[in-house]
Every structure is written in C-alpha cells, then in structure tokens.
Amino acid sequence: MSTTRSHTPVLLIGAGLAGCTAALCLARQGIPVTMLTAETSQESANSWLAQGGIIYKADDHDVASLEKDILEAGWHHNNPEAARHLAEEGPKAIDAILRDLVHVPFDHSTEPGREGRWDLTREGGHSKARIIHAADHTGRTIMEHMYATVLKEPNIRVLSGYTAIDLLTSHHQTKGMTYRYQLENTCCGAFVFNEATGNVETILADVTVLATGGVSRVFLHGTNASGAVGAGVAMASRAFVRLEGVEFVQFHPTTFFHVEPRRFLITEALRGEGGRIINTRGERFLFKYDERGELAPRDIVSQAIMDELLKSGEPCVFLDATHVEHDLETRFPTVMQNCLERGVDIRKEPIPVVPAAHYFCGGILTDLAGRTTLDRLYAIGECACTGLHGANRLASTSLLEALVWGRDAAASIAARLGKDGSLSPRLLEAIVDWESSGSEHNDDPALIAQDWTTIKTTMWNYVGISRTEARLSRAFEELRDLSRHIYDFYHNTPMSKPLVDLFHGCQTAYVITQAALRNRHKIGCHNRVAPSERPRG
C-alpha cells in the first residue's frame, strides 16, 4: 500500500453545516482549507436531514428568555456562558451568513402585522415562537445554499470519499524521541483512507478541525446519516483528548414506526403547530408526565412514550396531526411525502411513532472558540461539547450551534495562524507515514455486519432510553471484549472504509457506555433508574 503525503494550512474533517461554515469563513480570509467528507454524496451529513428549523429570535429582547429555555431543557447541567453566547450571537450569525452571504430563502409570515418577516414557529421546551424554517426541510435548504457557496470558493478544496482514520500527534506519530519528551502534545493532521485508490494518505496540517457529527448510528434505531458513528469522538479519545458529557445521548420522541436502516424523523415542529401524541386508545397521556404535554423537552417526551409502551405492551404510539390548522402539504411537505410513501396520509390518520437515538449532547470538550485540550486541534458541531446542551438539547439549537461555532472557530484559527504561523518543517518531517500490518484478507462483510449487530443491539438494549447498573455493566463487559477482538481484526486486515467505520463505532459505543456507567445520577437524557423504578406491564 503506497502512501501520499500532503500539507494544508487547515484540515477540516466533515462537510456538514459546522464544517462548511468554518471553511467558508476561513477561505474568505484568504486561508486555504482542505475539507474531507467520507461519503461521495454531498448530502451525507446530518445537517441535510434537519427538518424543523433553526432558532432566530422572538423579538429584539429574547436573549435572556432563550438562555433560560436552554438551561431548563439541559437540566441546568449546561455551561451558562455557552448558552448566553448562543443566545447573543445566534441572530447575528444567521443575518451575516445565512441571510446576507448565502441567501437562504426562509419562509415568510402571512400573519397580520408580520407580513414580509420570517415566519416564527415554536417547538418543545421553548417558551416563545422563535424558530425560522423553510417548510419542513430547513436543513436541506440551508445546506443546498451553503454547499453551493463552498464549491465556488477557490480557497476550499473538497475531497469526497476520504475517511479519517486517526489524528497525527507529536507524541504518537513521530520518529525518534525528541517530540515524545516534550510536555505539550500537538496535532499535526490525520491519516486518511482514500476510498478511490485504497491507499492511506498522510495529510499534514497546521490546524485540524473535527466536524464529524453525531453518534446515533451506534444504536439499533437512529435518525442520523449512515456515517454518524462518532468518528471524531473515537479519534479524539485515542489521542487522549478530553471528552465531556458523552453519556448524554438524546432520543427523538417521534420517528416513524417502521423497520428501516434509518428511522425517518417526524419533526418536532408538527407538535409545535398543535400535533398531539396519543396511545392506542386515542388518549393524550403526556400531561401525566409534564404540564407542558407535547411541548415538553425531548428527554421527558421520549421517556414518557417508552414508559407508556412498557405499561401497555404496544409497539408504538401515534402523532395525530389531523386537526392541525395549517395546510399540511405546504407546511410539512417532507413529512407528508415520506408518510405517504409508507402508507399513511397524515391529513386523515395519525402517524405511528417511536423514539430513536438522535443527538449527541456531549462530545469533545472545547472552549467557546472550539479549541480542544490538544494543541492545534479544534472541534465544532455535534461532535464537540461546549456545555451548551447540558444533559439534554433544546429543540432547533443544533443548526445554530454549528453556525455560531463554525464561525467562531474560524476566527480563532485565523488569529492563531496569523500569530504562530505554520508547524515547523522539522516537526512535519518527523511525522511517520502509515504502516500497514494487514495481510489477512478476512474483511468478510458478514463478519463486519455481525460485529455491527452486536454493537447496535447492545447499545439499544443496555445503554438506551432507560439505563440500569446491571444493563450498563453487561454492555461494558460485552463491548470491552468486542473492542479487543475488533482491535486485532483491524490490525490484521487490509484497510477499508467499512473496517474504519467499525473501529470508530465500537470505540464510540465503549466510551459512551463507560461514561454512563460512571454517572450514577439520573439527569436529562441519561435516564439512569434503579430496578425498582422500572415500569411494569
């Protein structure tokens, strides 16, 4: 296996909204960026799948109210500075980037007195209507305009079909002992698998940015794109970068009840517009759990649905939108079309729904500029943890988080490169190339599929919506043994994208399980319960 070496000022791993925002902001300051995406389709990032909307502002005095809603949804386990920063900077970032730079066509209001302004809707956990949208395909609309702008930028090189394997650091990938005796470890780029050639490339970088998205595909039922296996978290963990809050995996309450590789999400905005969750007897049961009913935060709604299902023995509950006053075909065309394809007309009948793994509230610890505990490594978007979400994410903060911290990380990186410049040629020369030890041609798809089945079912059954000491201990033991097996398998098998994804996914699952086992407190979406608390049918 031959090795190609290259150098870039900024290596950006991930092409969702956070990655595109950072790349665009850097490029417009004259800084060349190499942006990697593991998939060959530009629509592979979770940002494309976001339906409901992006937080803007209810009015010009909404900062304190939004901050309060974020902290309450997060069980006050948040970093208050991050919540305040998002509330203050969010509208500015939307105006400067999405409105003025890439010209995203958000829906406008027809409400008397608001004609010509963006339409505002409300979702669970929000005390006010402050969310702007493009029908129910907000993420797709934003990314279509963002990605088109990125592709026109001469300072951005997009490499599709490149899967990051591991971070390069001065403590771990240098020849000789000079850099291993230094106290500070420095990120120098990444080893990357080029799917087109089958080769592992060494991409050296003065600054590396992880924007790799979420983790929900390590669970049996998840809403994310297929690549959301926690690659950034796994690579950071192996480089001894500090992680925080990784036990907090949010489950979306309403995904279409159907056997599919990825659960189709039914946007929370449908409940914000008046959709009701009912059981098989047609009863609205959420008010038994929270006075906000359908507009309670996601962790409460998900746990209430699972409680109801365990008591009733039914396979799903229902989301009834038949009474919603909007023209559903116009306001929710994505939900409408996808449900029709699955045999449900939402204008006439309720939608069968169940919770599924959705959003990663923890991740790679960063400051408010996206800096991690490893020098010259940044993390942004869902793989990062500023403390914004605390123990549970407030609806529609995800796209805004990606936008704000993509912008802020770019500003920090530009300042860093202007001050400290490039990595020294001596250090770059000391970085070794990838050495392949894989000679056993045993990358049987059946073996990889079986390992994935073990990971996904273990995470769903033992590290899912309700967690107990016994379940988490069982998951820890099974994933520990599987990790050892996959480590040997990984090092004895020629490199491939499925193998890298499996290696990342297993480590991500193991890291989440370890954190969940350590945290004995029931809080937010870490629903740790004693055996006596488990609902009985």
XYZ file of C-alpha atoms in Angstrom:
537
model
C 0.000 0.000 0.000
C 1.607 3.257 -1.140
C 1.410 6.454 0.890
C 0.837 10.003 -0.306
C 1.936 12.960 1.829
C 0.471 16.431 1.520
C 0.227 19.600 3.592
C -2.575 22.085 4.119
C -2.877 25.080 6.453
C -6.258 23.814 7.716
C -7.572 20.256 7.535
C -11.318 20.167 8.164
C -12.846 16.712 8.688
C -16.588 16.821 7.970
C -18.795 18.661 5.498
C -21.964 19.468 7.430
C -23.065 22.956 8.413
C -20.335 23.409 11.049
C -17.588 22.302 8.668
C -18.892 24.331 5.726
C -19.297 27.455 7.867
C -15.750 27.228 9.219
C -14.320 26.503 5.776
C -16.179 29.388 4.191
C -15.210 31.889 6.903
C -11.534 30.856 6.704
C -11.431 30.857 2.930
C -12.872 34.359 2.736
C -9.936 35.488 4.887
C -7.526 34.024 2.342
C -6.676 30.859 4.289
C -6.606 27.647 2.212
C -8.739 24.814 3.607
C -8.865 21.116 2.731
C -12.291 19.736 3.652
C -12.808 15.969 3.824
C -16.080 14.100 3.550
C -16.176 10.336 3.959
C -19.135 9.876 1.630
C -19.225 10.565 -2.083
C -22.648 12.218 -1.809
C -22.680 15.773 -0.515
C -25.977 15.005 1.256
C -24.428 12.543 3.702
C -24.139 14.963 6.643
C -26.819 15.165 9.338
C -27.297 18.868 8.586
C -29.138 17.912 5.397
C -31.677 15.897 7.409
C -32.744 18.649 9.834
C -36.444 19.361 9.351
C -37.931 21.701 11.932
C -35.871 24.863 11.775
C -33.160 27.000 13.319
C -33.535 29.310 16.315
C -33.561 33.001 15.444
C -35.232 35.360 17.949
C -38.777 36.003 19.128
C -38.030 39.715 19.351
C -35.094 42.037 19.997
C -35.184 41.273 23.732
C -35.144 37.481 23.536
C -31.602 36.737 24.779
C -32.454 36.158 28.451
C -35.564 34.119 27.622
C -33.739 31.850 25.177
C -30.867 31.369 27.594
C -33.368 30.366 30.284
C -35.049 27.848 27.960
C -31.677 26.286 27.018
C -30.687 25.931 30.684
C -34.042 24.476 31.708
C -34.054 21.944 28.852
C -30.480 20.993 29.810
C -31.405 20.491 33.491
C -29.025 23.341 34.414
C -26.165 20.970 33.695
C -25.079 23.387 30.946
C -22.215 25.806 30.655
C -24.119 29.109 31.171
C -21.516 31.023 29.168
C -22.138 28.815 26.138
C -25.915 29.235 26.432
C -25.570 33.001 26.697
C -23.122 33.098 23.788
C -25.518 31.219 21.504
C -28.457 33.416 22.513
C -26.498 36.601 21.877
C -24.580 35.597 18.755
C -27.112 33.364 17.020
C -29.185 36.059 15.290
C -26.016 37.894 14.211
C -24.591 34.743 12.617
C -27.873 33.997 10.823
C -28.091 37.540 9.462
C -24.440 37.705 8.359
C -24.023 34.208 6.941
C -27.354 32.607 6.082
C -29.189 35.774 5.040
C -26.537 38.072 3.573
C -23.829 35.655 2.372
C -25.571 32.506 1.155
C -29.132 33.897 0.812
C -31.206 31.106 2.366
C -34.911 31.571 1.492
C -36.641 31.051 4.843
C -40.435 31.070 4.885
C -42.162 34.415 5.442
C -45.124 35.068 7.681
C -48.670 35.710 6.466
C -49.752 36.807 9.934
C -51.236 40.332 10.020
C -48.584 42.794 11.125
C -45.708 40.395 10.330
C -46.001 40.313 6.540
C -42.550 40.220 4.940
C -40.822 38.977 8.099
C -39.627 35.453 8.633
C -42.286 33.085 9.928
C -41.684 32.016 13.534
C -42.751 28.674 14.986
C -42.407 27.073 18.398
C -41.094 23.662 19.465
C -40.804 21.630 22.669
C -39.049 23.380 25.548
C -39.402 26.848 24.006
C -41.369 29.496 25.879
C -41.819 31.566 22.711
C -42.133 31.155 18.950
C -38.606 31.977 17.737
C -37.720 29.289 15.171
C -37.406 30.132 11.471
C -37.771 27.461 8.820
C -38.019 26.540 5.172
C -41.194 24.421 5.221
C -40.034 21.212 6.969
C -36.776 20.798 5.044
C -34.794 23.588 6.686
C -31.511 21.690 6.870
C -31.622 20.702 3.224
C -32.413 24.241 2.111
C -29.612 25.739 4.217
C -27.083 23.148 3.035
C -28.009 23.483 -0.639
C -27.158 27.180 -0.487
C -24.171 26.754 1.831
C -22.576 23.925 -0.151
C -23.053 25.735 -3.454
C -21.208 28.728 -1.984
C -18.417 26.480 -0.653
C -17.879 24.879 -4.062
C -17.400 28.313 -5.659
C -14.698 29.325 -3.165
C -11.195 28.899 -4.675
C -9.541 28.586 -1.255
C -11.538 25.458 -0.370
C -10.540 22.027 -1.678
C -13.257 19.414 -1.080
C -12.114 15.783 -1.043
C -15.015 13.309 -1.209
C -14.627 9.647 -0.361
C -11.895 10.279 2.238
C -12.326 8.652 5.665
C -10.190 9.910 8.550
C -8.524 7.023 10.409
C -6.517 8.684 13.181
C -5.158 12.035 14.258
C -1.452 12.659 13.846
C 0.204 13.907 17.030
C 3.733 14.794 18.016
C 3.626 12.312 20.914
C 2.438 9.326 18.908
C 3.382 9.529 15.227
C 6.905 10.989 15.224
C 10.139 9.109 14.646
C 12.863 9.438 17.234
C 12.297 10.577 20.803
C 12.683 14.371 20.516
C 8.987 15.242 20.486
C 7.894 12.478 22.848
C 9.865 14.071 25.665
C 8.054 17.395 25.238
C 5.261 18.164 27.689
C 2.816 19.558 25.125
C 1.279 17.270 22.550
C 0.479 18.827 19.167
C -1.966 17.763 16.466
C -0.309 17.660 13.043
C -3.095 16.410 10.747
C -4.545 12.964 10.126
C -4.121 9.594 8.464
C -6.864 9.376 5.850
C -8.178 6.461 3.785
C -8.784 7.298 0.132
C -11.602 5.019 -0.971
C -10.913 5.587 -4.676
C -7.310 4.337 -4.512
C -7.480 2.093 -1.459
C -4.456 3.910 -0.021
C -3.890 5.587 3.332
C -2.676 9.158 2.906
C -0.785 11.345 5.351
C -2.362 14.812 5.381
C -0.258 17.217 7.456
C -1.982 20.351 8.719
C -1.084 23.401 10.767
C -4.567 23.235 12.305
C -7.003 20.300 12.264
C -10.748 20.685 12.803
C -13.103 17.840 13.697
C -16.657 18.419 12.439
C -17.657 14.773 12.173
C -21.215 14.930 13.522
C -23.087 12.571 15.807
C -23.181 9.025 17.141
C -26.740 7.739 16.736
C -25.834 5.002 14.260
C -24.113 3.009 17.010
C -27.680 2.352 18.250
C -30.087 -0.091 16.643
C -32.594 2.670 15.894
C -31.242 6.100 14.974
C -32.200 9.117 12.899
C -28.741 10.135 11.656
C -26.971 9.679 8.340
C -25.125 6.372 7.921
C -21.714 7.846 8.742
C -22.734 9.114 12.199
C -20.690 6.559 14.156
C -18.715 9.003 16.304
C -15.531 9.078 14.209
C -14.333 12.353 15.729
C -15.013 11.192 19.277
C -13.194 7.900 18.662
C -10.145 9.588 17.124
C -10.007 12.202 19.880
C -10.309 9.514 22.533
C -7.379 7.579 21.071
C -5.321 10.787 21.072
C -6.177 11.318 24.779
C -8.188 14.474 24.091
C -10.589 15.262 26.919
C -14.227 14.293 26.375
C -17.186 15.550 28.377
C -20.831 14.509 28.838
C -20.671 11.606 26.391
C -23.338 9.681 28.333
C -25.914 12.270 27.215
C -27.404 10.859 24.019
C -30.758 12.412 23.195
C -33.540 10.244 21.801
C -36.003 11.947 19.478
C -39.562 11.156 20.635
C -41.213 10.837 17.229
C -39.724 8.757 14.433
C -41.864 6.767 12.017
C -42.512 3.253 13.330
C -41.171 1.110 10.512
C -38.304 -1.335 10.017
C -35.696 0.710 8.142
C -31.899 1.207 8.375
C -32.515 4.827 9.418
C -35.606 5.959 11.262
C -37.456 8.725 9.432
C -37.864 11.645 11.830
C -41.213 13.389 12.303
C -40.259 16.994 13.031
C -40.991 18.462 16.434
C -42.490 21.460 14.632
C -45.543 19.315 13.911
C -46.192 19.203 17.655
C -45.327 22.886 17.866
C -48.168 23.582 15.443
C -50.625 21.533 17.502
C -49.949 17.858 16.758
C -50.952 15.536 19.623
C -49.347 12.328 20.863
C -51.905 9.656 21.708
C -51.861 5.997 22.728
C -53.739 3.187 21.008
C -56.919 4.181 22.906
C -56.706 7.718 21.493
C -55.724 9.224 24.864
C -53.283 12.114 25.266
C -51.065 10.776 28.041
C -48.106 13.212 28.150
C -49.776 15.589 30.604
C -49.478 12.820 33.217
C -45.712 13.290 32.993
C -45.294 17.036 32.405
C -47.670 20.001 32.420
C -46.321 21.097 29.017
C -47.600 17.932 27.373
C -46.423 17.644 23.761
C -44.261 20.759 24.201
C -42.114 19.321 26.990
C -38.394 18.841 26.203
C -37.387 15.775 24.228
C -35.939 13.726 27.050
C -39.198 13.929 29.010
C -41.373 13.101 25.995
C -39.171 10.169 24.914
C -39.067 8.674 28.387
C -42.848 9.137 28.791
C -43.509 7.339 25.500
C -41.275 4.426 26.479
C -42.965 4.276 29.884
C -46.362 4.120 28.171
C -45.209 1.408 25.757
C -43.756 -0.716 28.547
C -47.010 -0.451 30.512
C -49.277 -1.176 27.545
C -47.148 -3.694 25.666
C -47.991 -1.868 22.422
C -45.247 -1.414 19.771
C -45.806 2.306 19.167
C -47.829 5.400 19.984
C -49.296 7.880 17.491
C -48.818 11.501 16.479
C -52.164 12.921 15.410
C -51.970 15.955 13.109
C -55.420 15.629 11.545
C -56.693 18.691 13.403
C -53.671 20.979 12.709
C -54.941 24.164 11.081
C -52.060 24.542 8.608
C -52.185 23.155 5.081
C -50.057 20.114 5.952
C -48.982 19.538 2.345
C -47.492 23.054 2.190
C -46.160 23.424 5.731
C -44.826 19.862 6.137
C -44.167 18.529 2.621
C -41.250 16.283 3.675
C -43.236 14.594 6.440
C -46.298 14.401 4.184
C -44.448 12.739 1.296
C -42.451 10.317 3.418
C -45.524 9.217 5.346
C -47.499 8.735 2.126
C -44.687 6.540 0.797
C -45.109 4.436 3.947
C -48.878 4.196 3.589
C -50.020 6.934 5.996
C -51.944 10.067 4.958
C -51.289 12.487 7.820
C -54.318 14.590 6.799
C -56.640 11.688 7.608
C -54.918 9.370 10.093
C -52.385 9.506 12.944
C -48.708 8.642 12.396
C -47.253 5.600 14.216
C -44.152 6.805 16.101
C -41.447 5.569 18.484
C -38.332 7.244 19.942
C -34.905 6.715 18.337
C -31.346 7.809 19.098
C -30.941 11.277 17.662
C -28.491 13.832 19.060
C -25.197 13.726 20.938
C -25.254 16.336 23.711
C -21.706 15.646 24.900
C -18.513 15.155 22.940
C -15.006 16.547 22.587
C -14.541 19.247 25.212
C -13.904 22.697 23.720
C -13.836 26.295 24.832
C -16.060 28.930 23.246
C -13.635 29.223 20.316
C -13.694 25.496 19.519
C -10.230 24.770 20.948
C -9.721 21.306 22.453
C -7.208 20.085 25.036
C -4.857 19.018 22.205
C -2.806 21.871 20.736
C -3.840 22.847 17.178
C -6.943 20.644 17.273
C -10.427 22.197 17.123
C -13.850 20.538 17.291
C -17.172 22.056 16.203
C -20.780 20.998 15.743
C -22.314 17.849 17.182
C -19.016 16.072 17.913
C -17.945 18.962 20.174
C -19.046 19.798 23.708
C -19.018 23.445 24.783
C -21.516 22.642 27.528
C -24.293 24.320 25.548
C -26.761 21.436 25.813
C -26.033 20.191 29.302
C -27.979 16.996 29.977
C -30.493 17.472 27.148
C -30.633 19.576 23.972
C -33.283 22.225 23.397
C -35.035 21.765 20.038
C -33.577 23.531 16.976
C -30.314 24.558 18.665
C -28.253 22.141 16.570
C -28.066 24.071 13.301
C -27.473 27.309 15.181
C -24.699 25.722 17.249
C -22.996 24.553 14.048
C -23.263 28.009 12.500
C -22.072 30.014 15.521
C -19.142 27.785 16.459
C -18.148 27.205 12.846
C -17.825 30.976 12.555
C -16.056 31.414 15.903
C -13.591 28.575 15.387
C -12.655 30.090 12.022
C -11.926 33.436 13.697
C -9.771 31.738 16.332
C -7.880 29.665 13.748
C -7.204 32.716 11.587
C -5.811 34.570 14.599
C -3.726 31.539 15.598
C -2.197 31.126 12.156
C -1.528 34.852 11.949
C 0.287 34.782 15.293
C 2.060 31.407 15.436
C 2.113 30.511 11.760
C 2.717 27.034 10.429
C 4.087 23.992 12.172
C 7.857 23.740 11.965
C 9.251 21.851 8.947
C 11.292 19.772 11.384
C 8.160 18.519 13.157
C 6.354 17.809 9.894
C 9.336 15.812 8.632
C 9.332 13.781 11.863
C 5.776 12.536 11.277
C 5.873 8.960 10.037
C 3.685 7.577 7.265
C 1.094 4.851 7.750
C 2.467 1.336 8.098
C 0.019 -1.344 7.070
C 0.200 -4.547 9.083
C -2.904 -6.018 7.494
C -2.201 -9.070 5.370
C -5.039 -11.407 6.278
C -7.710 -10.922 3.636
C -10.540 -11.623 6.068
C -12.597 -8.445 5.649
C -15.691 -10.587 5.139
C -18.796 -8.336 5.043
C -20.632 -10.932 7.141
C -18.078 -10.557 9.956
C -18.355 -6.773 9.916
C -22.170 -6.946 9.771
C -22.254 -9.302 12.769
C -19.991 -7.025 14.821
C -22.240 -4.068 13.985
C -25.297 -6.056 15.048
C -23.656 -6.741 18.395
C -22.755 -3.079 18.907
C -26.154 -1.706 17.904
C -28.281 -4.169 19.865
C -26.058 -3.861 22.941
C -26.320 -0.072 22.881
C -30.085 -0.095 22.265
C -30.938 -2.692 24.891
C -28.484 -1.718 27.630
C -27.423 1.912 27.014
C -30.714 3.211 25.600
C -33.531 5.378 26.880
C -33.609 3.692 30.320
C -30.346 2.578 31.921
C -29.668 0.439 34.983
C -26.496 -0.682 36.740
C -26.998 -4.245 35.518
C -27.635 -3.227 31.901
C -24.658 -0.880 31.772
C -22.349 -3.443 33.380
C -23.423 -6.037 30.820
C -22.807 -3.544 27.987
C -19.384 -2.657 29.388
C -18.313 -6.314 29.508
C -19.600 -7.137 26.034
C -18.124 -4.037 24.388
C -14.799 -4.499 26.189
C -14.478 -7.996 24.768
C -15.654 -6.901 21.329
C -13.183 -3.988 21.334
C -10.287 -6.381 21.848
C -11.500 -8.620 19.056
C -12.051 -5.705 16.643
C -8.642 -4.203 17.516
C -6.919 -7.423 16.399
C -9.214 -7.715 13.383
C -8.479 -4.079 12.429
C -4.703 -4.504 12.609
C -4.607 -7.787 10.732
C -6.939 -6.851 7.869
C -6.240 -4.592 4.859
C -7.730 -1.139 5.286
C -11.242 -0.362 4.019
C -13.940 2.197 4.823
C -16.299 -0.376 6.449
C -13.438 -1.514 8.673
C -12.556 2.048 9.741
C -16.224 2.807 10.482
C -16.483 -0.355 12.586
C -13.333 0.555 14.529
C -14.626 4.079 15.193
C -18.128 2.894 16.069
C -17.007 0.252 18.546
C -14.779 2.706 20.392
C -17.529 5.338 20.448
C -20.004 2.842 21.919
C -17.461 1.771 24.539
C -16.698 5.378 25.533
C -20.416 6.220 25.895
C -21.003 3.094 27.983
C -18.081 3.833 30.302
C -19.342 7.384 30.908
C -22.903 6.150 31.522
C -21.631 3.573 33.998
C -19.636 6.215 35.902
C -22.525 8.695 36.133
C -24.864 7.317 38.814
C -27.207 10.329 38.735
C -30.479 10.324 36.830
C -30.437 13.553 34.844
C -31.780 14.652 31.469
C -31.349 12.094 28.706
C -29.128 9.971 30.975
C -32.159 8.196 32.401
C -30.439 6.012 34.975
C -33.019 4.163 37.035
C -32.968 1.679 39.896
C -34.518 -1.744 39.192
C -37.493 -0.870 41.414
C -38.239 2.216 39.276
C -38.637 0.322 36.011
C -42.216 0.361 34.735
C -44.035 -2.943 34.886
C -46.560 -4.064 32.334
